[in-house]
mmCIF file of C-alpha atoms in Angstrom:
data_model
loop_
_atom_site.group_PDB
_atom_site.id
_atom_site.type_symbol
_atom_site.label_atom_id
_atom_site.label_comp_id
_atom_site.label_asym_id
_atom_site.label_seq_id
_atom_site.Cartn_x
_atom_site.Cartn_y
_atom_site.Cartn_z
ATOM 1 C CA MET A 915 87.073 103.330 84.779
ATOM 2 C CA THR A 916 87.905 106.000 87.125
ATOM 3 C CA GLU A 917 89.854 104.901 90.144
ATOM 4 C CA LYS A 918 88.686 105.865 93.853
ATOM 5 C CA GLY A 919 92.105 107.254 94.542
ATOM 6 C CA VAL A 920 93.301 108.447 97.894
ATOM 7 C CA THR A 921 93.450 111.969 99.495
ATOM 8 C CA ILE A 922 96.416 112.819 101.736
ATOM 9 C CA TYR A 923 96.305 115.875 104.136
ATOM 10 C CA PHE A 924 99.792 116.848 104.871
ATOM 11 C CA VAL A 925 100.262 118.878 108.127
ATOM 12 C CA ARG A 926 103.356 120.481 109.188
ATOM 13 C CA HIS A 927 103.966 120.198 112.980
ATOM 14 C CA GLY A 928 103.234 123.160 115.188
ATOM 15 C CA GLU A 929 105.989 125.634 116.407
ATOM 16 C CA THR A 930 108.483 124.162 118.583
ATOM 17 C CA TYR A 931 111.127 125.860 120.965
ATOM 18 C CA PHE A 932 113.919 125.350 118.469
ATOM 19 C CA ASN A 933 111.693 127.015 115.788
ATOM 20 C CA SER A 934 110.942 129.855 117.974
ATOM 21 C CA TYR A 935 114.723 130.446 118.933
ATOM 22 C CA GLY A 936 115.886 130.308 115.330
ATOM 23 C CA ARG A 937 117.731 127.132 115.709
ATOM 24 C CA ILE A 938 118.449 124.408 113.097
ATOM 25 C CA GLN A 939 116.043 121.301 113.857
ATOM 26 C CA GLY A 940 116.031 118.188 111.903
ATOM 27 C CA TRP A 941 116.258 115.059 113.956
ATOM 28 C CA SER A 942 116.483 117.054 117.240
ATOM 29 C CA ASN A 943 113.350 116.664 119.584
ATOM 30 C CA THR A 944 112.068 119.858 121.046
ATOM 31 C CA PRO A 945 108.349 120.070 122.447
ATOM 32 C CA LEU A 946 105.858 122.324 120.960
ATOM 33 C CA THR A 947 105.470 125.928 122.387
ATOM 34 C CA GLU A 948 102.186 126.999 123.861
ATOM 35 C CA ASN A 949 101.704 129.145 120.842
ATOM 36 C CA GLY A 950 102.392 126.116 118.760
ATOM 37 C CA LYS A 951 99.705 124.105 120.671
ATOM 38 C CA ASP A 952 97.247 126.777 120.299
ATOM 39 C CA ASP A 953 97.623 126.794 116.544
ATOM 40 C CA VAL A 954 97.452 123.050 116.396
ATOM 41 C CA ARG A 955 94.101 123.340 118.305
ATOM 42 C CA ARG A 956 92.759 125.882 115.779
ATOM 43 C CA CYS A 957 93.953 123.764 112.940
ATOM 44 C CA GLY A 958 92.079 120.795 114.604
ATOM 45 C CA ARG A 959 89.035 122.531 115.021
ATOM 46 C CA GLY A 960 89.177 123.682 111.418
ATOM 47 C CA LEU A 961 89.389 119.984 110.295
ATOM 48 C CA ALA A 962 86.475 118.858 112.618
ATOM 49 C CA ASP A 963 84.437 117.981 109.516
ATOM 50 C CA THR A 964 86.969 115.894 108.010
ATOM 51 C CA LYS A 965 87.033 112.352 109.036
ATOM 52 C CA PHE A 966 90.379 110.512 108.439
ATOM 53 C CA ASN A 967 90.589 106.853 107.832
ATOM 54 C CA ALA A 968 94.268 106.499 108.944
ATOM 55 C CA VAL A 969 97.029 108.802 110.598
ATOM 56 C CA TYR A 970 100.750 108.773 109.906
ATOM 57 C CA THR A 971 103.648 110.808 111.508
ATOM 58 C CA SER A 972 107.186 110.657 111.605
ATOM 59 C CA ASP A 973 108.920 109.119 114.606
ATOM 60 C CA LEU A 974 109.805 112.507 116.110
ATOM 61 C CA SER A 975 107.746 113.801 119.056
ATOM 62 C CA ARG A 976 106.801 117.248 117.509
ATOM 63 C CA THR A 977 104.872 115.337 114.716
ATOM 64 C CA GLN A 978 103.349 112.880 117.270
ATOM 65 C CA GLU A 979 102.148 115.655 119.596
ATOM 66 C CA THR A 980 100.694 117.751 116.675
ATOM 67 C CA ALA A 981 98.735 114.607 115.360
ATOM 68 C CA ARG A 982 97.425 113.857 118.830
ATOM 69 C CA ILE A 983 96.066 117.312 119.388
ATOM 70 C CA ILE A 984 94.415 117.442 115.942
ATOM 71 C CA LEU A 985 92.826 114.278 116.504
ATOM 72 C CA GLU A 986 91.519 115.469 120.066
ATOM 73 C CA GLU A 987 89.953 118.605 118.389
ATOM 74 C CA ASN A 988 88.183 116.760 115.511
ATOM 75 C CA GLY A 989 87.013 114.019 117.784
ATOM 76 C CA GLN A 990 88.868 110.898 116.247
ATOM 77 C CA LEU A 991 91.612 110.446 119.018
ATOM 78 C CA GLU A 992 89.966 107.331 120.502
ATOM 79 C CA THR A 993 89.183 105.711 117.171
ATOM 80 C CA LEU A 994 92.483 106.018 115.232
ATOM 81 C CA ASN A 995 95.974 104.664 115.808
ATOM 82 C CA MET A 996 98.818 106.885 114.996
ATOM 83 C CA ILE A 997 101.558 105.077 112.892
ATOM 84 C CA GLN A 998 104.887 106.423 113.095
ATOM 85 C CA MET A 999 107.177 106.166 110.186
ATOM 86 C CA PRO A 1000 110.888 107.252 110.378
ATOM 87 C CA GLU A 1001 110.981 107.694 106.634
ATOM 88 C CA PHE A 1002 109.144 110.906 107.083
ATOM 89 C CA ARG A 1003 111.633 112.503 109.363
ATOM 90 C CA GLU A 1004 113.120 116.020 108.390
ATOM 91 C CA VAL A 1005 116.439 116.136 107.022
ATOM 92 C CA PHE A 1006 119.437 115.479 109.485
ATOM 93 C CA PHE A 1007 121.842 118.327 110.086
ATOM 94 C CA GLY A 1008 124.301 116.209 111.853
ATOM 95 C CA SER A 1009 126.644 118.012 114.175
ATOM 96 C CA MET A 1010 125.004 121.362 113.292
ATOM 97 C CA GLU A 1011 121.718 120.334 114.950
ATOM 98 C CA GLY A 1012 120.657 122.948 117.338
ATOM 99 C CA MET A 1013 123.092 125.560 116.011
ATOM 100 C CA PHE A 1014 121.485 128.991 115.314
ATOM 101 C CA GLY A 1015 120.222 129.140 111.781
ATOM 102 C CA ALA A 1016 121.963 132.309 110.916
ATOM 103 C CA GLU A 1017 125.382 130.756 112.203
ATOM 104 C CA ALA A 1018 124.945 127.527 110.250
ATOM 105 C CA TYR A 1019 123.861 129.242 106.983
ATOM 106 C CA GLU A 1020 126.960 131.601 107.343
ATOM 107 C CA LYS A 1021 129.137 128.427 107.062
ATOM 108 C CA VAL A 1022 127.231 127.144 104.272
ATOM 109 C CA ARG A 1023 127.650 130.486 102.403
ATOM 110 C CA GLU A 1024 131.323 130.380 102.994
ATOM 111 C CA TYR A 1025 131.431 126.932 101.745
ATOM 112 C CA LEU A 1026 129.602 127.807 98.501
ATOM 113 C CA GLY A 1027 131.715 130.884 97.982
ATOM 114 C CA TYR A 1028 128.963 133.587 97.984
ATOM 115 C CA GLU A 1029 129.718 137.057 99.183
ATOM 116 C CA THR A 1030 126.497 137.414 101.199
ATOM 117 C CA LYS A 1031 123.709 134.937 102.384
ATOM 118 C CA GLN A 1032 121.080 136.899 100.525
ATOM 119 C CA GLU A 1033 123.270 136.165 97.226
ATOM 120 C CA MET A 1034 123.484 132.496 98.124
ATOM 121 C CA PHE A 1035 119.802 132.063 98.728
ATOM 122 C CA LYS A 1036 118.981 133.770 95.562
ATOM 123 C CA ASN A 1037 121.423 131.758 93.391
ATOM 124 C CA THR A 1038 121.155 128.156 94.868
ATOM 125 C CA ASP A 1039 118.341 125.732 95.659
ATOM 126 C CA VAL A 1040 117.565 123.676 98.760
ATOM 127 C CA PRO A 1041 119.125 120.425 97.424
ATOM 128 C CA GLU A 1042 122.378 122.382 96.798
ATOM 129 C CA ARG A 1043 122.442 123.880 100.298
ATOM 130 C CA MET A 1044 121.574 120.370 101.675
ATOM 131 C CA ASP A 1045 124.554 118.902 99.941
ATOM 132 C CA ALA A 1046 126.721 121.703 101.457
ATOM 133 C CA PHE A 1047 125.526 120.812 104.944
ATOM 134 C CA ARG A 1048 126.855 117.393 104.575
ATOM 135 C CA ALA A 1049 130.017 118.626 102.903
ATOM 136 C CA ILE A 1050 130.899 120.982 105.928
ATOM 137 C CA ASP A 1051 129.661 118.694 108.680
ATOM 138 C CA PRO A 1052 133.035 117.681 110.481
ATOM 139 C CA GLU A 1053 131.336 114.622 111.799
ATOM 140 C CA GLY A 1054 130.093 113.601 108.198
ATOM 141 C CA HIS A 1055 126.683 112.782 109.697
ATOM 142 C CA ALA A 1056 124.509 115.352 107.896
ATOM 143 C CA GLU A 1057 122.374 113.978 105.188
ATOM 144 C CA ASP A 1058 122.690 115.314 101.586
ATOM 145 C CA PHE A 1059 119.810 115.745 99.413
ATOM 146 C CA MET A 1060 119.734 112.202 97.881
ATOM 147 C CA MET A 1061 120.088 110.396 101.266
ATOM 148 C CA PHE A 1062 117.079 112.612 102.384
ATOM 149 C CA TRP A 1063 114.985 112.117 99.394
ATOM 150 C CA SER A 1064 115.581 108.367 98.907
ATOM 151 C CA ARG A 1065 114.050 107.588 102.288
ATOM 152 C CA VAL A 1066 111.239 110.097 102.022
ATOM 153 C CA GLU A 1067 110.113 108.674 98.738
ATOM 154 C CA LYS A 1068 110.425 105.130 100.021
ATOM 155 C CA GLY A 1069 107.865 106.060 102.901
ATOM 156 C CA LEU A 1070 105.440 107.893 100.482
ATOM 157 C CA LEU A 1071 105.454 104.900 97.904
ATOM 158 C CA LYS A 1072 104.781 102.554 100.976
ATOM 159 C CA LEU A 1073 101.864 104.721 102.020
ATOM 160 C CA ILE A 1074 100.354 104.932 98.444
ATOM 161 C CA ASP A 1075 100.744 101.232 98.052
ATOM 162 C CA ARG A 1076 98.671 100.625 101.437
ATOM 163 C CA HIS A 1077 95.960 103.090 100.518
ATOM 164 C CA ARG A 1078 95.680 103.459 96.598
ATOM 165 C CA ASP A 1079 92.147 103.162 95.342
ATOM 166 C CA THR A 1080 90.554 103.079 98.681
ATOM 167 C CA GLY A 1081 88.857 106.574 98.502
ATOM 168 C CA GLU A 1082 90.201 107.173 101.972
ATOM 169 C CA LYS A 1083 91.446 110.470 103.656
ATOM 170 C CA ILE A 1084 94.876 110.150 105.188
ATOM 171 C CA LEU A 1085 96.305 112.497 107.699
ATOM 172 C CA LEU A 1086 100.153 112.777 107.435
ATOM 173 C CA VAL A 1087 101.781 114.918 109.992
ATOM 174 C CA ALA A 1088 105.488 115.664 109.110
ATOM 175 C CA HIS A 1089 108.113 118.432 108.645
ATOM 176 C CA GLY A 1090 108.390 121.440 106.460
ATOM 177 C CA GLY A 1091 111.187 120.218 104.183
ATOM 178 C CA THR A 1092 109.625 116.684 103.904
ATOM 179 C CA ILE A 1093 106.301 117.755 102.804
ATOM 180 C CA ARG A 1094 107.481 120.384 100.571
ATOM 181 C CA TYR A 1095 109.709 117.946 98.596
ATOM 182 C CA ILE A 1096 107.097 115.310 98.336
ATOM 183 C CA LEU A 1097 104.806 117.857 96.792
ATOM 184 C CA GLN A 1098 107.386 119.416 94.585
ATOM 185 C CA ASN A 1099 108.559 116.118 93.273
ATOM 186 C CA PHE A 1100 105.206 114.354 92.866
ATOM 187 C CA VAL A 1101 102.732 117.144 92.032
ATOM 188 C CA PRO A 1102 103.067 118.382 88.560
ATOM 189 C CA ASP A 1103 100.593 121.491 88.895
ATOM 190 C CA LEU A 1104 102.588 122.847 92.101
ATOM 191 C CA LYS A 1105 104.052 126.128 91.062
ATOM 192 C CA ASP A 1106 104.351 127.954 94.381
ATOM 193 C CA THR A 1107 106.838 126.067 96.563
ATOM 194 C CA LYS A 1108 107.492 128.682 99.372
ATOM 195 C CA ALA A 1109 108.482 127.338 102.751
ATOM 196 C CA LEU A 1110 105.566 125.900 104.659
ATOM 197 C CA LEU A 1111 104.107 127.538 107.815
ATOM 198 C CA ASN A 1112 103.747 125.686 110.962
ATOM 199 C CA VAL A 1113 100.519 123.804 111.112
ATOM 200 C CA SER A 1114 99.797 124.585 107.465
ATOM 201 C CA VAL A 1115 97.631 122.081 105.568
ATOM 202 C CA SER A 1116 98.555 121.013 102.004
ATOM 203 C CA VAL A 1117 96.126 118.444 100.312
ATOM 204 C CA ALA A 1118 96.928 116.131 97.368
ATOM 205 C CA LYS A 1119 94.752 113.430 95.743
ATOM 206 C CA TYR A 1120 96.508 110.509 94.317
ATOM 207 C CA GLN A 1121 94.233 109.321 91.407
ATOM 208 C CA ASP A 1122 94.805 107.425 88.129
ATOM 209 C CA GLY A 1123 98.502 107.186 88.793
ATOM 210 C CA SER A 1124 99.188 110.854 89.686
ATOM 211 C CA PHE A 1125 98.825 113.545 92.206
ATOM 212 C CA HIS A 1126 96.543 116.544 91.928
ATOM 213 C CA LEU A 1127 96.963 119.384 94.288
ATOM 214 C CA GLU A 1128 93.918 120.774 96.140
ATOM 215 C CA ARG A 1129 95.509 123.033 98.703
ATOM 216 C CA TYR A 1130 98.991 124.258 99.591
ATOM 217 C CA ASN A 1131 100.360 125.985 102.765
ATOM 218 C CA ASP A 1132 96.883 126.645 103.849
ATOM 219 C CA VAL A 1133 95.866 128.083 107.312
ATOM 220 C CA SER A 1134 92.531 129.736 106.245
ATOM 221 C CA HIS A 1135 90.598 127.005 107.957
ATOM 222 C CA PHE A 1136 92.090 127.817 111.494
ATOM 223 C CA LYS A 1137 89.235 128.389 114.046
ATOM 224 C CA ASP A 1138 89.618 130.212 117.326
ATOM 225 C CA ALA A 1139 88.133 128.789 120.375
ATOM 226 C CA GLU A 1140 84.516 129.964 120.879
#
């Protein structure tokens, strides 16, 4: 007998001020820009026909703000409670939080021993660069890949446990790295793992013990105000 499964709509938060400044943002909180809010509204209107049964966010303000606007636009703000889960936070960059990305990655390049950043990005993957962030953080606070992934995986398994076989649609508003690694590690048919756009929607259905990808990094449903 086929299980009902559960469908998860993974949405990356809208553009924040640190995003627009090119600054590193993991656990740092900066608000959505006006442009970011507009894009979230367009996304919410595009999801107007999708009725969610539950809504989860990380415990950082940018995901909560994004979820609130989406629910406003699709008419479910009054009927659904947003549940915050710290497990779905972005990776923590420690004492390099808020640093310009170009400056931070210059330090990573130096540590990894590449001549240029272009060469480094071509020859290393994200987990390797995450490990380097922890290694070069003078405070020792930055997360390495396994620290990051073990908490994210726990959060996802908790969510699946709660909703498996319900046939429900779940909205999960989180972060670019968080969503990308959930999908990369759990969805066997995901081939294109490019960085996620702000407010992009990726949809995966968990059924019969595995994930099946329906959409990745999608903004085609965005609707402008009429």
